[in-house]
Amino acid sequence: IQKFCEDTGLLSDRSNIICISDEAHRTQVNIGSKLKKNASGVYTTFGFAKYLRDSFPNATYCGFTGTPIDETVAVFGPVVDSYTMKESSDDGITVRIAYEPRLARVILSDEQAKEIEKYYEKCVEEGANPEQVEASKRAMSTMSAILGHPERIKKLAADMVAHYEALCAEKPDVVQKAMIVCSDRKNAFQLLKEIETIRPDWRIPRKAEDESKLTREQLDQLVALPKINLVATQGQNDEKELYDTCGTKEYRNMLDKQFKNNDSNFKIAIVVDMWITGFDVPSLTVMYIDKPLQKHTLIQTISRVNRVFDGKDKGLVVDYIGIKNDMMAAVKKYGGPQENPVDELNVSLSIFRNYLSMIDDLLSSFDATLFYHGKPLDRLNCLNDAAEYVQTSKE
């Protein structure tokens, strides 16, 4: 579509032309005008979609998209037919998406949980006027402070490492590519450094985890890289370490190619905005979400893990920020109101097990012998002592 511009003009006024647009929610719906200024003065520009329609004014336009935003319907008209996420997974075109909540493992206090909930309430309607935009910025500033708290980043790193290693242990023969979505580049960089502290071996460049299993031809296709890498653009005001870690456009293109290679040692990508939409890696198995996402961006992001790959029975979305309600709303909007293509892994049971595991950690030094071997009154008293022990430990 980028080949169409104002100079293209009318190519044909025939009415028996059919124009099929993929990803009909980006440049394909960009028909609006913008005012721009240069040395000659102010002028108006239009989007590629407008020039396309100027070239074929009487054509029939058909758009394909997994996330039909309002602009899609406004430009292409109402939905003619839909193929839902559930139908796709039932047909074996994609795998189902499993959801696992782990917010409780990284939140520092009830107050922070309430702040996150408050932020999502403000995001129900995105800012339109200047006052709403400013309110949104203040809310995001508060959210960034919460998500970037050093103690929270440490908890997040430790839990992600443990979770990922357990996942790999379950299916050691399946390539386990993972993506971690962070709220901003600073938090992403801090998370990378905390994970390096826990697993320094993950930051040692190698071509593959076990190069002896690969042929010379396979090794020639690989670049020696750490197991985990940050994928983000450089900022002019970045501190030197962050700036160097982000690297150049050529470096990011190389990371793109290597992450898509199943033999590469590069298994875990930490991202902010890059790679969360329109980036297909079939072996991507798990998506760790630690960034507020809404609407079509959210559904596009979690759909990165539903591609079919040998040995992969599902894609897993691990939630560290509380996206469940937004995710389910997006699934209903874009996947069909009568279906739920997301396996919630018995969400209530999963949440219960998370809390139970945390209590287990708190009770690691508590003597529970009487609960298992004592008389009924002894067991009741042991429960009371355990509750008091946990409360004291929290304080």
CSV table of C-alpha atoms in Angstrom, one decimal:
chain,number,residue,atom,x,y,z
A,1,ILE,CA,0.0,0.0,0.0
A,2,GLN,CA,3.0,2.3,0.5
A,3,LYS,CA,3.3,2.5,-3.3
A,4,PHE,CA,0.2,4.6,-3.5
A,5,CYS,CA,0.6,8.3,-3.2
A,6,GLU,CA,-1.0,11.5,-4.4
A,7,ASP,CA,0.9,11.4,-7.7
A,8,THR,CA,-0.5,7.9,-8.5
A,9,GLY,CA,-3.9,9.3,-9.3
A,10,LEU,CA,-6.7,7.3,-11.1
A,11,LEU,CA,-5.5,3.9,-12.3
A,12,SER,CA,-8.9,2.4,-13.2
A,13,ASP,CA,-12.6,3.4,-12.7
A,14,ARG,CA,-13.8,-0.2,-13.4
A,15,SER,CA,-16.3,-1.6,-10.9
A,16,ASN,CA,-15.2,-5.3,-11.3
A,17,ILE,CA,-12.0,-4.8,-9.3
A,18,ILE,CA,-11.6,-6.5,-5.9
A,19,CYS,CA,-9.0,-5.1,-3.5
A,20,ILE,CA,-8.1,-7.4,-0.6
A,21,SER,CA,-6.3,-5.8,2.4
A,22,ASP,CA,-4.6,-7.8,5.1
A,23,GLU,CA,-4.1,-6.4,8.6
A,24,ALA,CA,-7.0,-4.0,8.0
A,25,HIS,CA,-6.4,-1.9,11.1
A,26,ARG,CA,-3.2,-0.1,10.3
A,27,THR,CA,-2.3,1.8,7.1
A,28,GLN,CA,-5.2,0.1,5.4
A,29,VAL,CA,-7.7,2.4,7.3
A,30,ASN,CA,-5.5,5.5,7.2
A,31,ILE,CA,-7.7,7.8,5.0
A,32,GLY,CA,-7.6,10.9,7.3
A,33,SER,CA,-5.8,14.1,6.6
A,34,LYS,CA,-3.0,15.8,8.5
A,35,LEU,CA,-1.6,19.3,8.4
A,36,LYS,CA,2.2,19.5,7.9
A,37,LYS,CA,4.6,22.4,7.7
A,38,ASN,CA,7.8,22.9,5.7
A,39,ALA,CA,9.8,25.8,4.4
A,40,SER,CA,7.2,26.5,1.7
A,41,GLY,CA,4.3,26.7,4.1
A,42,VAL,CA,1.5,24.5,5.5
A,43,TYR,CA,0.1,21.7,3.4
A,44,THR,CA,-2.3,18.7,3.8
A,45,THR,CA,-1.3,15.0,3.6
A,46,PHE,CA,-3.5,12.0,3.5
A,47,GLY,CA,-3.0,8.3,4.5
A,48,PHE,CA,-2.1,5.6,2.0
A,49,ALA,CA,-5.6,4.1,2.1
A,50,LYS,CA,-7.0,7.3,0.8
A,51,TYR,CA,-4.7,7.3,-2.2
A,52,LEU,CA,-5.5,3.7,-2.8
A,53,ARG,CA,-9.1,4.5,-3.1
A,54,ASP,CA,-8.4,7.5,-5.3
A,55,SER,CA,-6.7,5.0,-7.7
A,56,PHE,CA,-9.6,2.5,-7.7
A,57,PRO,CA,-12.7,4.5,-6.7
A,58,ASN,CA,-15.2,1.9,-7.8
A,59,ALA,CA,-13.5,-1.2,-6.5
A,60,THR,CA,-14.9,-3.6,-3.9
A,61,TYR,CA,-12.7,-3.4,-0.8
A,62,CYS,CA,-12.4,-6.5,1.5
A,63,GLY,CA,-10.4,-6.3,4.7
A,64,PHE,CA,-8.9,-9.1,6.8
A,65,THR,CA,-8.0,-8.5,10.4
A,66,GLY,CA,-7.9,-10.3,13.7
A,67,THR,CA,-8.7,-7.1,15.6
A,68,PRO,CA,-11.3,-5.0,13.8
A,69,ILE,CA,-11.1,-1.6,15.4
A,70,ASP,CA,-13.8,1.1,14.9
A,71,GLU,CA,-11.9,2.6,12.0
A,72,THR,CA,-11.9,-0.8,10.2
A,73,VAL,CA,-15.7,-0.9,10.2
A,74,ALA,CA,-15.9,2.7,9.2
A,75,VAL,CA,-13.6,2.2,6.2
A,76,PHE,CA,-14.5,-1.3,5.1
A,77,GLY,CA,-18.1,-1.6,6.3
A,78,PRO,CA,-19.7,-4.1,8.6
A,79,VAL,CA,-18.3,-7.6,9.2
A,80,VAL,CA,-19.3,-10.0,6.4
A,81,ASP,CA,-17.9,-13.2,7.9
A,82,SER,CA,-15.8,-14.1,11.0
A,83,TYR,CA,-13.5,-17.0,11.9
A,84,THR,CA,-13.1,-16.9,15.6
A,85,MET,CA,-10.2,-17.8,17.8
A,86,LYS,CA,-12.0,-20.9,19.2
A,87,GLU,CA,-12.8,-22.1,15.7
A,88,SER,CA,-9.2,-21.7,14.8
A,89,SER,CA,-7.9,-23.7,17.8
A,90,ASP,CA,-10.6,-26.3,17.2
A,91,ASP,CA,-9.5,-26.7,13.6
A,92,GLY,CA,-5.8,-27.0,14.7
A,93,ILE,CA,-4.8,-23.8,12.9
A,94,THR,CA,-3.7,-22.3,16.3
A,95,VAL,CA,-3.3,-23.7,19.8
A,96,ARG,CA,-5.4,-22.6,22.7
A,97,ILE,CA,-4.2,-19.9,25.1
A,98,ALA,CA,-3.8,-20.8,28.7
A,99,TYR,CA,-3.9,-18.0,31.4
A,100,GLU,CA,-2.0,-18.1,34.7
A,101,PRO,CA,-2.3,-15.3,37.3
A,102,ARG,CA,0.9,-14.5,39.3
A,103,LEU,CA,0.3,-10.9,40.4
A,104,ALA,CA,0.1,-12.0,44.1
A,105,ARG,CA,3.7,-13.2,43.9
A,106,VAL,CA,5.2,-9.8,43.0
A,107,ILE,CA,2.9,-7.2,44.5
A,108,LEU,CA,4.5,-5.5,47.5
A,109,SER,CA,1.3,-4.3,49.3
A,110,ASP,CA,-2.5,-4.1,49.2
A,111,GLU,CA,-2.1,-0.3,48.5
A,112,GLN,CA,-0.1,-1.1,45.3
A,113,ALA,CA,-2.8,-3.6,44.2
A,114,LYS,CA,-5.4,-0.9,44.6
A,115,GLU,CA,-3.3,1.6,42.6
A,116,ILE,CA,-3.1,-0.9,39.8
A,117,GLU,CA,-6.8,-1.5,39.9
A,118,LYS,CA,-7.4,2.3,39.9
A,119,TYR,CA,-5.2,2.7,36.9
A,120,TYR,CA,-7.2,0.1,34.9
A,121,GLU,CA,-10.4,1.9,35.8
A,122,LYS,CA,-9.0,5.1,34.3
A,123,CYS,CA,-8.1,3.2,31.1
A,124,VAL,CA,-11.6,2.0,30.5
A,125,GLU,CA,-12.0,5.1,28.3
A,126,GLU,CA,-8.7,6.3,26.7
A,127,GLY,CA,-7.9,9.9,27.0
A,128,ALA,CA,-9.4,12.2,24.3
A,129,ASN,CA,-9.3,15.7,25.5
A,130,PRO,CA,-6.2,17.4,27.0
A,131,GLU,CA,-7.5,17.0,30.6
A,132,GLN,CA,-8.0,13.3,30.1
A,133,VAL,CA,-4.6,12.9,28.5
A,134,GLU,CA,-2.9,14.6,31.5
A,135,ALA,CA,-4.8,12.5,33.9
A,136,SER,CA,-3.7,9.4,32.0
A,137,LYS,CA,-0.1,10.5,32.1
A,138,ARG,CA,-0.2,11.0,35.9
A,139,ALA,CA,-1.8,7.6,36.3
A,140,MET,CA,0.9,6.0,34.1
A,141,SER,CA,3.6,7.8,36.1
A,142,THR,CA,2.2,6.3,39.3
A,143,MET,CA,2.0,2.9,37.7
A,144,SER,CA,5.6,3.1,36.4
A,145,ALA,CA,6.8,3.9,40.0
A,146,ILE,CA,5.0,0.9,41.3
A,147,LEU,CA,6.1,-1.5,38.5
A,148,GLY,CA,9.7,-0.2,38.7
A,149,HIS,CA,10.1,-0.5,42.5
A,150,PRO,CA,13.5,-2.2,43.1
A,151,GLU,CA,12.1,-4.8,45.5
A,152,ARG,CA,9.2,-5.6,43.0
A,153,ILE,CA,11.7,-6.1,40.2
A,154,LYS,CA,13.7,-8.5,42.3
A,155,LYS,CA,10.6,-10.5,43.1
A,156,LEU,CA,9.6,-10.5,39.5
A,157,ALA,CA,13.0,-11.7,38.3
A,158,ALA,CA,13.1,-14.5,40.8
A,159,ASP,CA,9.6,-15.7,40.0
A,160,MET,CA,10.1,-15.6,36.3
A,161,VAL,CA,13.3,-17.5,36.5
A,162,ALA,CA,11.7,-20.2,38.6
A,163,HIS,CA,8.6,-20.4,36.5
A,164,TYR,CA,10.5,-20.6,33.2
A,165,GLU,CA,12.8,-23.3,34.5
A,166,ALA,CA,9.9,-25.3,35.8
A,167,LEU,CA,8.2,-24.9,32.4
A,168,CYS,CA,11.3,-26.2,30.5
A,169,ALA,CA,11.6,-29.1,33.0
A,170,GLU,CA,8.1,-30.3,32.1
A,171,LYS,CA,8.9,-30.6,28.4
A,172,PRO,CA,12.7,-30.7,28.0
A,173,ASP,CA,12.5,-31.8,24.4
A,174,VAL,CA,10.3,-28.8,23.3
A,175,VAL,CA,11.9,-25.5,22.3
A,176,GLN,CA,10.8,-23.1,25.0
A,177,LYS,CA,10.9,-19.5,23.6
A,178,ALA,CA,9.6,-16.9,26.0
A,179,MET,CA,8.8,-13.2,25.8
A,180,ILE,CA,8.7,-10.7,28.7
A,181,VAL,CA,6.6,-7.6,28.1
A,182,CYS,CA,7.7,-4.7,30.4
A,183,SER,CA,6.1,-1.3,31.0
A,184,ASP,CA,9.1,0.8,29.8
A,185,ARG,CA,12.7,0.4,28.8
A,186,LYS,CA,14.1,1.4,32.2
A,187,ASN,CA,12.1,-1.3,34.0
A,188,ALA,CA,13.0,-3.8,31.2
A,189,PHE,CA,16.7,-3.1,31.6
A,190,GLN,CA,16.5,-3.4,35.4
A,191,LEU,CA,14.7,-6.7,35.1
A,192,LEU,CA,17.4,-7.9,32.7
A,193,LYS,CA,20.1,-7.0,35.3
A,194,GLU,CA,18.2,-8.7,38.1
A,195,ILE,CA,17.8,-11.9,36.1
A,196,GLU,CA,21.5,-11.8,35.3
A,197,THR,CA,22.2,-11.6,39.0
A,198,ILE,CA,20.2,-14.8,39.5
A,199,ARG,CA,21.3,-16.6,36.4
A,200,PRO,CA,24.7,-15.1,35.3
A,201,ASP,CA,25.1,-18.0,32.9
A,202,TRP,CA,22.1,-16.8,30.9
A,203,ARG,CA,24.1,-13.7,29.8
A,204,ILE,CA,27.1,-15.6,28.4
A,205,PRO,CA,27.0,-15.5,24.6
A,206,ARG,CA,26.7,-18.9,22.9
A,207,LYS,CA,25.5,-20.1,19.5
A,208,ALA,CA,23.3,-22.8,21.1
A,209,GLU,CA,22.7,-24.4,24.5
A,210,ASP,CA,24.5,-27.5,23.2
A,211,GLU,CA,26.5,-26.9,20.1
A,212,SER,CA,27.6,-30.5,19.9
A,213,LYS,CA,24.1,-31.5,18.8
A,214,LEU,CA,24.2,-29.2,15.7
A,215,THR,CA,25.8,-29.7,12.3
A,216,ARG,CA,28.4,-27.3,11.0
A,217,GLU,CA,25.7,-26.0,8.6
A,218,GLN,CA,23.4,-25.3,11.4
A,219,LEU,CA,26.1,-23.5,13.5
A,220,ASP,CA,27.0,-21.3,10.5
A,221,GLN,CA,23.4,-19.9,10.7
A,222,LEU,CA,23.8,-18.9,14.3
A,223,VAL,CA,25.3,-15.9,16.2
A,224,ALA,CA,26.8,-16.3,19.7
A,225,LEU,CA,24.2,-14.6,21.9
A,226,PRO,CA,23.1,-14.7,25.6
A,227,LYS,CA,20.0,-16.7,26.4
A,228,ILE,CA,18.1,-13.6,27.4
A,229,ASN,CA,18.3,-10.2,25.6
A,230,LEU,CA,16.6,-6.8,25.7
A,231,VAL,CA,14.9,-5.8,22.4
A,232,ALA,CA,14.3,-2.1,22.4
A,233,THR,CA,15.2,1.1,20.5
A,234,GLN,CA,18.0,3.4,21.8
A,235,GLY,CA,17.0,6.7,23.5
A,236,GLN,CA,19.1,9.8,23.2
A,237,ASN,CA,18.9,10.4,27.0
A,238,ASP,CA,19.7,6.8,27.9
A,239,GLU,CA,22.5,6.0,30.3
A,240,LYS,CA,25.4,4.5,28.5
A,241,GLU,CA,24.8,0.9,29.7
A,242,LEU,CA,21.2,0.9,28.6
A,243,TYR,CA,22.0,2.6,25.3
A,244,ASP,CA,24.7,0.0,24.5
A,245,THR,CA,22.4,-2.9,25.5
A,246,CYS,CA,19.7,-1.7,23.1
A,247,GLY,CA,22.1,-1.6,20.2
A,248,THR,CA,21.6,-0.4,16.6
A,249,LYS,CA,18.9,-1.2,14.1
A,250,GLU,CA,21.2,-3.7,12.5
A,251,TYR,CA,21.7,-5.4,15.9
A,252,ARG,CA,18.0,-5.6,16.5
A,253,ASN,CA,17.4,-7.1,13.0
A,254,MET,CA,20.0,-9.7,13.9
A,255,LEU,CA,18.2,-10.5,17.1
A,256,ASP,CA,14.9,-10.8,15.2
A,257,LYS,CA,16.5,-13.4,12.9
A,258,GLN,CA,18.1,-15.4,15.7
A,259,PHE,CA,15.0,-15.5,17.9
A,260,LYS,CA,13.1,-17.1,15.0
A,261,ASN,CA,15.8,-19.7,14.7
A,262,ASN,CA,14.9,-22.6,17.0
A,263,ASP,CA,18.5,-23.7,17.3
A,264,SER,CA,19.7,-20.4,18.7
A,265,ASN,CA,20.8,-19.9,22.3
A,266,PHE,CA,18.6,-16.8,22.4
A,267,LYS,CA,15.5,-18.1,24.1
A,268,ILE,CA,14.0,-15.2,26.2
A,269,ALA,CA,13.3,-11.7,24.8
A,270,ILE,CA,12.5,-8.8,27.1
A,271,VAL,CA,10.5,-6.2,25.1
A,272,VAL,CA,8.4,-3.1,25.6
A,273,ASP,CA,6.7,-2.1,22.4
A,274,MET,CA,8.7,-4.1,19.8
A,275,TRP,CA,7.6,-7.6,18.7
A,276,ILE,CA,4.3,-7.6,20.6
A,277,THR,CA,2.3,-7.3,17.4
A,278,GLY,CA,2.8,-8.7,13.9
A,279,PHE,CA,5.8,-10.8,15.0
A,280,ASP,CA,5.4,-14.6,14.4
A,281,VAL,CA,7.6,-17.2,16.2
A,282,PRO,CA,5.8,-20.5,16.3
A,283,SER,CA,8.0,-21.9,19.0
A,284,LEU,CA,7.1,-18.9,21.3
A,285,THR,CA,5.4,-20.8,24.2
A,286,VAL,CA,5.1,-18.3,27.1
A,287,MET,CA,4.3,-14.6,27.3
A,288,TYR,CA,5.0,-12.9,30.7
A,289,ILE,CA,2.9,-9.7,30.9
A,290,ASP,CA,4.1,-6.9,33.1
A,291,LYS,CA,2.7,-4.0,31.2
A,292,PRO,CA,-0.8,-2.4,31.0
A,293,LEU,CA,-2.4,-3.4,27.7
A,294,GLN,CA,-5.9,-2.7,26.4
A,295,LYS,CA,-8.1,-3.6,23.5
A,296,HIS,CA,-6.7,-4.8,20.2
A,297,THR,CA,-3.0,-4.3,21.3
A,298,LEU,CA,-3.7,-6.8,24.2
A,299,ILE,CA,-5.3,-9.4,21.9
A,300,GLN,CA,-2.5,-9.0,19.4
A,301,THR,CA,0.1,-9.4,22.1
A,302,ILE,CA,-1.3,-12.6,23.7
A,303,SER,CA,-1.9,-14.1,20.2
A,304,ARG,CA,1.9,-14.2,19.7
A,305,VAL,CA,1.8,-17.5,21.7
A,306,ASN,CA,-1.0,-19.3,19.9
A,307,ARG,CA,1.0,-20.4,16.8
A,308,VAL,CA,1.2,-24.2,16.1
A,309,PHE,CA,4.6,-25.8,16.8
A,310,ASP,CA,5.7,-29.4,17.2
A,311,GLY,CA,5.2,-30.6,20.8
A,312,LYS,CA,3.4,-27.4,21.8
A,313,ASP,CA,-0.1,-28.1,23.1
A,314,LYS,CA,-0.9,-24.5,24.2
A,315,GLY,CA,0.4,-21.0,24.5
A,316,LEU,CA,0.7,-19.7,28.0
A,317,VAL,CA,0.1,-16.1,29.2
A,318,VAL,CA,1.5,-15.4,32.6
A,319,ASP,CA,-0.1,-12.3,34.2
A,320,TYR,CA,2.0,-10.2,36.7
A,321,ILE,CA,-0.1,-7.0,36.4
A,322,GLY,CA,-3.8,-8.0,36.5
A,323,ILE,CA,-4.9,-8.0,32.8
A,324,LYS,CA,-7.5,-10.8,33.2
A,325,ASN,CA,-10.6,-8.6,33.0
A,326,ASP,CA,-9.3,-6.6,30.0
A,327,MET,CA,-8.1,-9.8,28.3
A,328,MET,CA,-11.5,-11.5,28.6
A,329,ALA,CA,-13.3,-8.3,27.4
A,330,ALA,CA,-10.9,-8.2,24.4
A,331,VAL,CA,-11.4,-11.9,23.7
A,332,LYS,CA,-15.2,-11.4,23.7
A,333,LYS,CA,-14.9,-8.4,21.4
A,334,TYR,CA,-12.6,-9.9,18.9
A,335,GLY,CA,-13.2,-13.6,19.3
A,336,GLY,CA,-17.0,-13.8,19.6
A,337,PRO,CA,-19.3,-12.9,22.5
A,338,GLN,CA,-20.4,-16.5,23.0
A,339,GLU,CA,-17.0,-18.1,23.3
A,340,ASN,CA,-13.9,-18.2,25.4
A,341,PRO,CA,-10.9,-19.5,23.6
A,342,VAL,CA,-8.7,-18.9,26.7
A,343,ASP,CA,-8.1,-21.7,29.1
A,344,GLU,CA,-8.0,-20.1,32.5
A,345,LEU,CA,-6.2,-23.2,34.0
A,346,ASN,CA,-9.0,-23.3,36.6
A,347,VAL,CA,-8.1,-19.8,37.6
A,348,SER,CA,-9.6,-20.0,41.1
A,349,LEU,CA,-7.6,-23.1,41.8
A,350,SER,CA,-4.4,-21.6,40.4
A,351,ILE,CA,-4.8,-18.4,42.5
A,352,PHE,CA,-5.4,-20.6,45.6
A,353,ARG,CA,-2.3,-22.7,44.8
A,354,ASN,CA,-0.2,-19.5,44.5
A,355,TYR,CA,-1.4,-18.2,47.9
A,356,LEU,CA,-0.9,-21.7,49.4
A,357,SER,CA,2.6,-21.8,48.0
A,358,MET,CA,3.4,-18.4,49.6
A,359,ILE,CA,2.0,-19.5,52.9
A,360,ASP,CA,4.1,-22.7,52.6
A,361,ASP,CA,7.2,-20.5,52.3
A,362,LEU,CA,6.2,-18.5,55.4
A,363,LEU,CA,5.7,-21.7,57.3
A,364,SER,CA,9.0,-23.2,56.3
A,365,SER,CA,10.3,-23.0,59.9
A,366,PHE,CA,7.0,-23.7,61.6
A,367,ASP,CA,6.6,-27.0,63.4
A,368,ALA,CA,3.3,-28.5,62.2
A,369,THR,CA,3.7,-31.9,63.7
A,370,LEU,CA,0.6,-31.7,65.9
A,371,PHE,CA,-1.6,-30.9,62.9
A,372,TYR,CA,-0.7,-34.2,61.3
A,373,HIS,CA,-0.4,-36.4,64.3
A,374,GLY,CA,-2.2,-34.7,67.2
A,375,LYS,CA,-5.7,-35.0,68.6
A,376,PRO,CA,-8.5,-32.9,67.2
A,377,LEU,CA,-7.9,-30.1,69.8
A,378,ASP,CA,-4.2,-30.2,69.2
A,379,ARG,CA,-4.8,-29.8,65.5
A,380,LEU,CA,-7.2,-26.8,66.1
A,381,ASN,CA,-4.6,-25.2,68.3
A,382,CYS,CA,-1.9,-25.8,65.8
A,383,LEU,CA,-4.0,-24.0,63.1
A,384,ASN,CA,-4.4,-21.0,65.4
A,385,ASP,CA,-0.6,-21.0,66.1
A,386,ALA,CA,0.1,-21.2,62.4
A,387,ALA,CA,-2.2,-18.3,61.6
A,388,GLU,CA,-0.5,-16.2,64.3
A,389,TYR,CA,2.9,-17.3,63.0
A,390,VAL,CA,2.0,-16.2,59.5
A,391,GLN,CA,0.7,-12.8,60.7
A,392,THR,CA,3.8,-12.2,62.7
A,393,SER,CA,6.0,-13.2,59.8
A,394,LYS,CA,4.2,-10.6,57.5
A,395,GLU,CA,4.7,-7.9,60.1
